[in-house]
PDB file of C-alpha atoms in Angstrom:
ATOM      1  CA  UNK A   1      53.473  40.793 114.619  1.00  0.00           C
ATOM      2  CA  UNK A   2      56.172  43.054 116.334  1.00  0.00           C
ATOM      3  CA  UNK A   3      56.680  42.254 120.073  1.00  0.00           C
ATOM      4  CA  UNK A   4      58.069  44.042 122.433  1.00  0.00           C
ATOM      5  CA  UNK A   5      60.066  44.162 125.932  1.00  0.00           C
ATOM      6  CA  UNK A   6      57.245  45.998 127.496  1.00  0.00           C
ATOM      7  CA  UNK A   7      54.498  43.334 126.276  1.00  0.00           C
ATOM      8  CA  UNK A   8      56.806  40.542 127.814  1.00  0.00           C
ATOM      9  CA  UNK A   9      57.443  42.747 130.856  1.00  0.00           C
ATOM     10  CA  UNK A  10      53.454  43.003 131.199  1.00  0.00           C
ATOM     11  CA  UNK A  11      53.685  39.162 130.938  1.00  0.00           C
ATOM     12  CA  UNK A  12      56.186  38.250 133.198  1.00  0.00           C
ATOM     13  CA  UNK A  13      54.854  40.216 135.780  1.00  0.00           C
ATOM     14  CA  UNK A  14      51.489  38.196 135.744  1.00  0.00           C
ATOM     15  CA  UNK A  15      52.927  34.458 135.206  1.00  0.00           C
ATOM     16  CA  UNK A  16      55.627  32.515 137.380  1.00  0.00           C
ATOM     17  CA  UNK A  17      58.764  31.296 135.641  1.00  0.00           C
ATOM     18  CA  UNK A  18      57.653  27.544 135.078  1.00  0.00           C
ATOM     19  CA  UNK A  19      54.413  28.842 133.327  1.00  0.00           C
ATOM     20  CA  UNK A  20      56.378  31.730 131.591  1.00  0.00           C
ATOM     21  CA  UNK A  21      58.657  28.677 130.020  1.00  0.00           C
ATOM     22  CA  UNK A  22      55.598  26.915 129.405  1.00  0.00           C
ATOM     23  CA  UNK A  23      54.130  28.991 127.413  1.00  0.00           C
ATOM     24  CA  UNK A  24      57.543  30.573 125.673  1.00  0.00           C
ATOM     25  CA  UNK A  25      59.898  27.478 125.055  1.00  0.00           C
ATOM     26  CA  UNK A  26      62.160  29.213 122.561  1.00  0.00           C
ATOM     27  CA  UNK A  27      65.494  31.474 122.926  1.00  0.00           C
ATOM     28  CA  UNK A  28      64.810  35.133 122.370  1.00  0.00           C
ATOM     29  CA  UNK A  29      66.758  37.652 120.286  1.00  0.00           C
ATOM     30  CA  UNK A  30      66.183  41.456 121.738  1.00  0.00           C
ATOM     31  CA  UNK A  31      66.930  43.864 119.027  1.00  0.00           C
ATOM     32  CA  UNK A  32      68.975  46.684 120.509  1.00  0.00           C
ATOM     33  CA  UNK A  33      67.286  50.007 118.994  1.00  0.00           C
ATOM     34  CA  UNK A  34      69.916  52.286 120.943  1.00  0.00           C
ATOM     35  CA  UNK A  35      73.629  51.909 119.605  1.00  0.00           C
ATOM     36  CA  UNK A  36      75.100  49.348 122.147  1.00  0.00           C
ATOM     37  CA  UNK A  37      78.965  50.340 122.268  1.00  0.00           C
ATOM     38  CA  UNK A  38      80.867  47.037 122.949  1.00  0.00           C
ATOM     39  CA  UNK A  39      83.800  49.040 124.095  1.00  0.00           C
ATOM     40  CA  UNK A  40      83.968  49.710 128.192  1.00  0.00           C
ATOM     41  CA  UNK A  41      85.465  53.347 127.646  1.00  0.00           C
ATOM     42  CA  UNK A  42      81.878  54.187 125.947  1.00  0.00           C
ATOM     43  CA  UNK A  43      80.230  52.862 129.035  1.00  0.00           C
ATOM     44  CA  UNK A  44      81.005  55.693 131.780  1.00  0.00           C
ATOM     45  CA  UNK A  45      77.867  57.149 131.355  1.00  0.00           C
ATOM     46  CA  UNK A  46      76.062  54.082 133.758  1.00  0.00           C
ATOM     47  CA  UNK A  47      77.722  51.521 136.382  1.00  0.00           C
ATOM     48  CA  UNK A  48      79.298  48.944 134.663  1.00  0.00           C
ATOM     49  CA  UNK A  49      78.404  45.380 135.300  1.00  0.00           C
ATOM     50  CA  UNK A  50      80.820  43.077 134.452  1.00  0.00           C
ATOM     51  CA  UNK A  51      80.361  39.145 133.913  1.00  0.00           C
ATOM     52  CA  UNK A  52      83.378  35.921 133.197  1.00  0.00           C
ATOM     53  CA  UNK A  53      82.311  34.307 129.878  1.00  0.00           C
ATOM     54  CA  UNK A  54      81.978  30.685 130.360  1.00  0.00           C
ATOM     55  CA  UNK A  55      83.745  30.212 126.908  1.00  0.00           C
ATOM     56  CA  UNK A  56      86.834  32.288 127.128  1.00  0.00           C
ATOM     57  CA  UNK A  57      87.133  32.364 130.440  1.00  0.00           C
ATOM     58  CA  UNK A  58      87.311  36.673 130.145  1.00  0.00           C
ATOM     59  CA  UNK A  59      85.384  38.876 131.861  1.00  0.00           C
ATOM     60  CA  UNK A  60      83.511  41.756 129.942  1.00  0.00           C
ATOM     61  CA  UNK A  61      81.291  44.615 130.271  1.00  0.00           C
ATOM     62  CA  UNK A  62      77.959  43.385 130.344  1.00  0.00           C
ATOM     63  CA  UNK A  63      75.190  45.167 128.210  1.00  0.00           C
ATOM     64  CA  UNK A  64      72.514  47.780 129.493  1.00  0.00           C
ATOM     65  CA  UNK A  65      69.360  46.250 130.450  1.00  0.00           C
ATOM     66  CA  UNK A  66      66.474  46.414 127.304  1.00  0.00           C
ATOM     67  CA  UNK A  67      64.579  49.775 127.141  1.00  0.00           C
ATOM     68  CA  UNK A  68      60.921  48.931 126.796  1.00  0.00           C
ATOM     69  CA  UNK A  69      60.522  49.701 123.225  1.00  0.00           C
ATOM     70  CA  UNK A  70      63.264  47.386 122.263  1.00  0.00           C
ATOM     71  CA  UNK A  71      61.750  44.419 119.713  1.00  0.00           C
ATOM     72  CA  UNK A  72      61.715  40.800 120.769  1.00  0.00           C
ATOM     73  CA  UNK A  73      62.683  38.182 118.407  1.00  0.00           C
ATOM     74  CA  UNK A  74      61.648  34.480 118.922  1.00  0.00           C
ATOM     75  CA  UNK A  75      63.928  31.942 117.589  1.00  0.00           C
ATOM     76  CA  UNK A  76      61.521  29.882 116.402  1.00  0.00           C
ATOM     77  CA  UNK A  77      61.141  27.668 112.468  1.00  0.00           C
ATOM     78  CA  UNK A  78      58.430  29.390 110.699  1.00  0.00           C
ATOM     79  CA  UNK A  79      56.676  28.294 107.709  1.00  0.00           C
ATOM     80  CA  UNK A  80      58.606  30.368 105.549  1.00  0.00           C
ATOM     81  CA  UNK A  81      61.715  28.760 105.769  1.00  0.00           C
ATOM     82  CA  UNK A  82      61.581  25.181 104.066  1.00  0.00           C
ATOM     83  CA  UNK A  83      65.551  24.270 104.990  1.00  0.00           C
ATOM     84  CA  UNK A  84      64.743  21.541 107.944  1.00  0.00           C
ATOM     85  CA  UNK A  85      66.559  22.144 111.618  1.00  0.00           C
ATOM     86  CA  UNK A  86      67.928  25.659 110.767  1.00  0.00           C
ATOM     87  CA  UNK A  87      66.613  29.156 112.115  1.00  0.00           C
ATOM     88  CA  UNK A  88      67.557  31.426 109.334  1.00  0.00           C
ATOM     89  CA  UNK A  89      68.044  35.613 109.560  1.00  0.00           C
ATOM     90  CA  UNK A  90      68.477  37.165 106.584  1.00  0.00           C
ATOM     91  CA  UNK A  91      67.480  40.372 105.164  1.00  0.00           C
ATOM     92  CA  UNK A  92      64.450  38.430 102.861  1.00  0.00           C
ATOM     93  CA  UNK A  93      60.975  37.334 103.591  1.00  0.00           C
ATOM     94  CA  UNK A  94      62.499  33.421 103.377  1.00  0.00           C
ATOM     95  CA  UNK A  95      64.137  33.715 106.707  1.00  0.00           C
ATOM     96  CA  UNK A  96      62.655  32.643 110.146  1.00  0.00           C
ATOM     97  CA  UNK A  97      64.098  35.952 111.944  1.00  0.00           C
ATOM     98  CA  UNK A  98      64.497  39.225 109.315  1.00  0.00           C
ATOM     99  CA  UNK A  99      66.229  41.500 109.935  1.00  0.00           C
ATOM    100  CA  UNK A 100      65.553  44.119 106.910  1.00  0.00           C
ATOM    101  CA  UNK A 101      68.688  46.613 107.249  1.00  0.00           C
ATOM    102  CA  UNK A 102      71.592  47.062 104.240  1.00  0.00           C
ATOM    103  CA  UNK A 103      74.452  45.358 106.027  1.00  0.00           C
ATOM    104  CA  UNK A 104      72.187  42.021 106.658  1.00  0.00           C
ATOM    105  CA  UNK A 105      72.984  39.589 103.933  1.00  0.00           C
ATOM    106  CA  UNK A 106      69.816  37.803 102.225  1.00  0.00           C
ATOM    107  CA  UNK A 107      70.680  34.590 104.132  1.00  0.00           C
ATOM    108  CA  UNK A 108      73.191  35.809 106.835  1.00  0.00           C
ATOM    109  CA  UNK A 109      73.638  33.262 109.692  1.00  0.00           C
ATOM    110  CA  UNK A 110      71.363  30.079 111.319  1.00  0.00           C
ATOM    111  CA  UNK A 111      70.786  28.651 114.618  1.00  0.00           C
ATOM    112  CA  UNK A 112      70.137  25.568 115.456  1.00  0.00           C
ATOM    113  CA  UNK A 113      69.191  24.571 118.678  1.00  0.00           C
ATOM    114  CA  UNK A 114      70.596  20.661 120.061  1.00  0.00           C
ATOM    115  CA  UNK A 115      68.285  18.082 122.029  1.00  0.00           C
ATOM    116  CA  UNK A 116      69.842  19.532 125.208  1.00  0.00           C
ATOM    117  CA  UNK A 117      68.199  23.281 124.587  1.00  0.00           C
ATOM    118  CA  UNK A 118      71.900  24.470 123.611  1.00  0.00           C
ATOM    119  CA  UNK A 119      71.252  27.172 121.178  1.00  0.00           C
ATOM    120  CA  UNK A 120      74.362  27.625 117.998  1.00  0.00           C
ATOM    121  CA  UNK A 121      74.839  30.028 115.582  1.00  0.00           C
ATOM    122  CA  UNK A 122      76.553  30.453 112.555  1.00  0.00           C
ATOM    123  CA  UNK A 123      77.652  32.942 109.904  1.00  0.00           C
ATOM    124  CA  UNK A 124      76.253  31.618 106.748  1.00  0.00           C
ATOM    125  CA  UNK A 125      79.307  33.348 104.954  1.00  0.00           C
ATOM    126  CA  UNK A 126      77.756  36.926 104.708  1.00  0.00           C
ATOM    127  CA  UNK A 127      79.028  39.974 103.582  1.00  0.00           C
ATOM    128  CA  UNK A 128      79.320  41.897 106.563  1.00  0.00           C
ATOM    129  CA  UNK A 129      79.906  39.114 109.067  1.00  0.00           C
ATOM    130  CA  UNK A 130      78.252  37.871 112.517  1.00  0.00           C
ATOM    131  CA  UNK A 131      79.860  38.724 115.830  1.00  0.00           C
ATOM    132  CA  UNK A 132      79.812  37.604 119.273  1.00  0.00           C
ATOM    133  CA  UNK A 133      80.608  39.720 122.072  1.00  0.00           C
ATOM    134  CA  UNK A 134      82.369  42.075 119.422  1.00  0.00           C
ATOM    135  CA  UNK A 135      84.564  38.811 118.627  1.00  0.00           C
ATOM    136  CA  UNK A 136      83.971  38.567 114.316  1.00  0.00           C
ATOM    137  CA  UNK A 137      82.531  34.582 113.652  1.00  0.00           C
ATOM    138  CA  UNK A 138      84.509  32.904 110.732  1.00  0.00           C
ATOM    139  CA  UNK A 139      82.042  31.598 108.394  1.00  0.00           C
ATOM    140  CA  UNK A 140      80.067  28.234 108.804  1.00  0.00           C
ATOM    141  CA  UNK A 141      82.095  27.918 112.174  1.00  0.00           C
ATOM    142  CA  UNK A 142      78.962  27.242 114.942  1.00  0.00           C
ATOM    143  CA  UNK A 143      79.647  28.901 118.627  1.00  0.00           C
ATOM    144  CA  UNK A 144      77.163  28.160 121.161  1.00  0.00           C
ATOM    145  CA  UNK A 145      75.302  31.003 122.914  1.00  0.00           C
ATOM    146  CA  UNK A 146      75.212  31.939 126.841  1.00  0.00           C
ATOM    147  CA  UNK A 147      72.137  33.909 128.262  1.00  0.00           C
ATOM    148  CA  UNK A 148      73.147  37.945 127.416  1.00  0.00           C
ATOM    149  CA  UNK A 149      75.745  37.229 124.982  1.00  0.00           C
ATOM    150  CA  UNK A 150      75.562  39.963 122.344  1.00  0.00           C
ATOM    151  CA  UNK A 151      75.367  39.091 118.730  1.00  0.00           C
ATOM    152  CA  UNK A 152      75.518  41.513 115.484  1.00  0.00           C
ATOM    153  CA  UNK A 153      74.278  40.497 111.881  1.00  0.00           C
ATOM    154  CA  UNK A 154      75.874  43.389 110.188  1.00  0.00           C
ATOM    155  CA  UNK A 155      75.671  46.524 112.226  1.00  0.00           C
ATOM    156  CA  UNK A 156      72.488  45.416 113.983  1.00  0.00           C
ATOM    157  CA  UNK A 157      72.564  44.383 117.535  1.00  0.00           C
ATOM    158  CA  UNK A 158      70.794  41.830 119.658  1.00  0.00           C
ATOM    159  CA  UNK A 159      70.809  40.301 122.898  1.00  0.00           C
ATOM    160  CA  UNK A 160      70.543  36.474 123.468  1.00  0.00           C
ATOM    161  CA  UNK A 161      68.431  34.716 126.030  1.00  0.00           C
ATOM    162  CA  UNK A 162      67.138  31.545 126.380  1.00  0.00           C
ATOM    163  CA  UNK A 163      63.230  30.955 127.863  1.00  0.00           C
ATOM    164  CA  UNK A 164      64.290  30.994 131.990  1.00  0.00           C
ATOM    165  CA  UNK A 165      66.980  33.465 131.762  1.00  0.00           C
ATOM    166  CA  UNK A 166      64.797  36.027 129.442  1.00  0.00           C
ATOM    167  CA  UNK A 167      61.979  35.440 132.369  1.00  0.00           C
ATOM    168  CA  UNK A 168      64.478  36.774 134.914  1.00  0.00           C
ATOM    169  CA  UNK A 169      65.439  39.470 133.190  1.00  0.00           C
ATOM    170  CA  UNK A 170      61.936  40.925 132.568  1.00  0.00           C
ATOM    171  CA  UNK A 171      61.260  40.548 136.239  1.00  0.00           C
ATOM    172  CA  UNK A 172      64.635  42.723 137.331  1.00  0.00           C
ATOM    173  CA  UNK A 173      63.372  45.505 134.708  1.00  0.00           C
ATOM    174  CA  UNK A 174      59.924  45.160 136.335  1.00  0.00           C
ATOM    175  CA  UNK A 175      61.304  46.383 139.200  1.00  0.00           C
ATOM    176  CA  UNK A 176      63.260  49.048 137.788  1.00  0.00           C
ATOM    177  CA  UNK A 177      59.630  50.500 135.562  1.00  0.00           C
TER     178      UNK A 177
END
């Protein structure tokens, strides 16, 4: 079943954050459905927001908030996928998270997610490559994900947020709607 921003919005808005997390204790992937330009030149059109990655230590542009219509993604195992501690997207049915588009690889990248809640990915060597924050990820090298770190499987773009931080941003476009 296809979820959306606006059906989590709707949620949000009824729930506080500890049941919200309760009820939704896995990272989220939002699939961009606009073109999400990575480059700050392309961003003019809005006020920027900017924001230090904790990783590199650089600051960069962050992305626009969701539009309503944009899909949700839980990373979650699902009974598809018999490989044990691994989230898989890939363009086939096997995969937790498909992602059905030409430039996805049949088994693209994983996540895993650590004892701590820490949520990794990793290019699983595809054709097209994964990138974070428009930074290309050498294959089977895991990088651990931040709350509104972008991420591309091929030319298709997501957002990343865990459970709490997801919450918060429904509630600031609740305000905006």
């Amino acid at each position: 079943m296809t979820s959306y921003i606006k059906d989590y919005i709707a949620l949000a808005r009824t729930l506080d954050k500890e049941t919200f997390v309760q009820r939704n204790p896995f990272p989220f992937l939002i699939h961009r459905t606009q073109e999400q330009s990575l480059a700050p030149r392309d961003e003019y059109g809005s006020t920027l927001r900017m924001r230090k990655d904790p990783n590199t230590r650089e600051w960069r542009v962050e992305p626009t908030p969701p539009a309503p219509m944009d899909q949700v993604e839980v990373l979650k195992k699902s009974k598809r996928n018999s490989v044990a501690e691994k989230i898989l997207v890939g363009r086939t049915e096997t995969n937790d998270v498909v992602v059905t588009h030409m430039t996805v690889s049949k088994h693209h990248a994983f996540f895993t997610i650590d004892i701590k809640g820490t949520t990794i990915v990793t290019d699983a060597g595809s054709t097209n490559g994964t990138r974070l924050n428009g930074q290309d990820l050498r294959a089977r090298e895991p990088r651990t994900l931040t709350d509104g770190d972008q991420l591309s499987f091929g030319d298709i773009a997501f957002l990343f947020y865990g459970p709490s931080a997801f919450y918060d941003l429904l509630r600031s476009i609740s305000a905006m709607v």
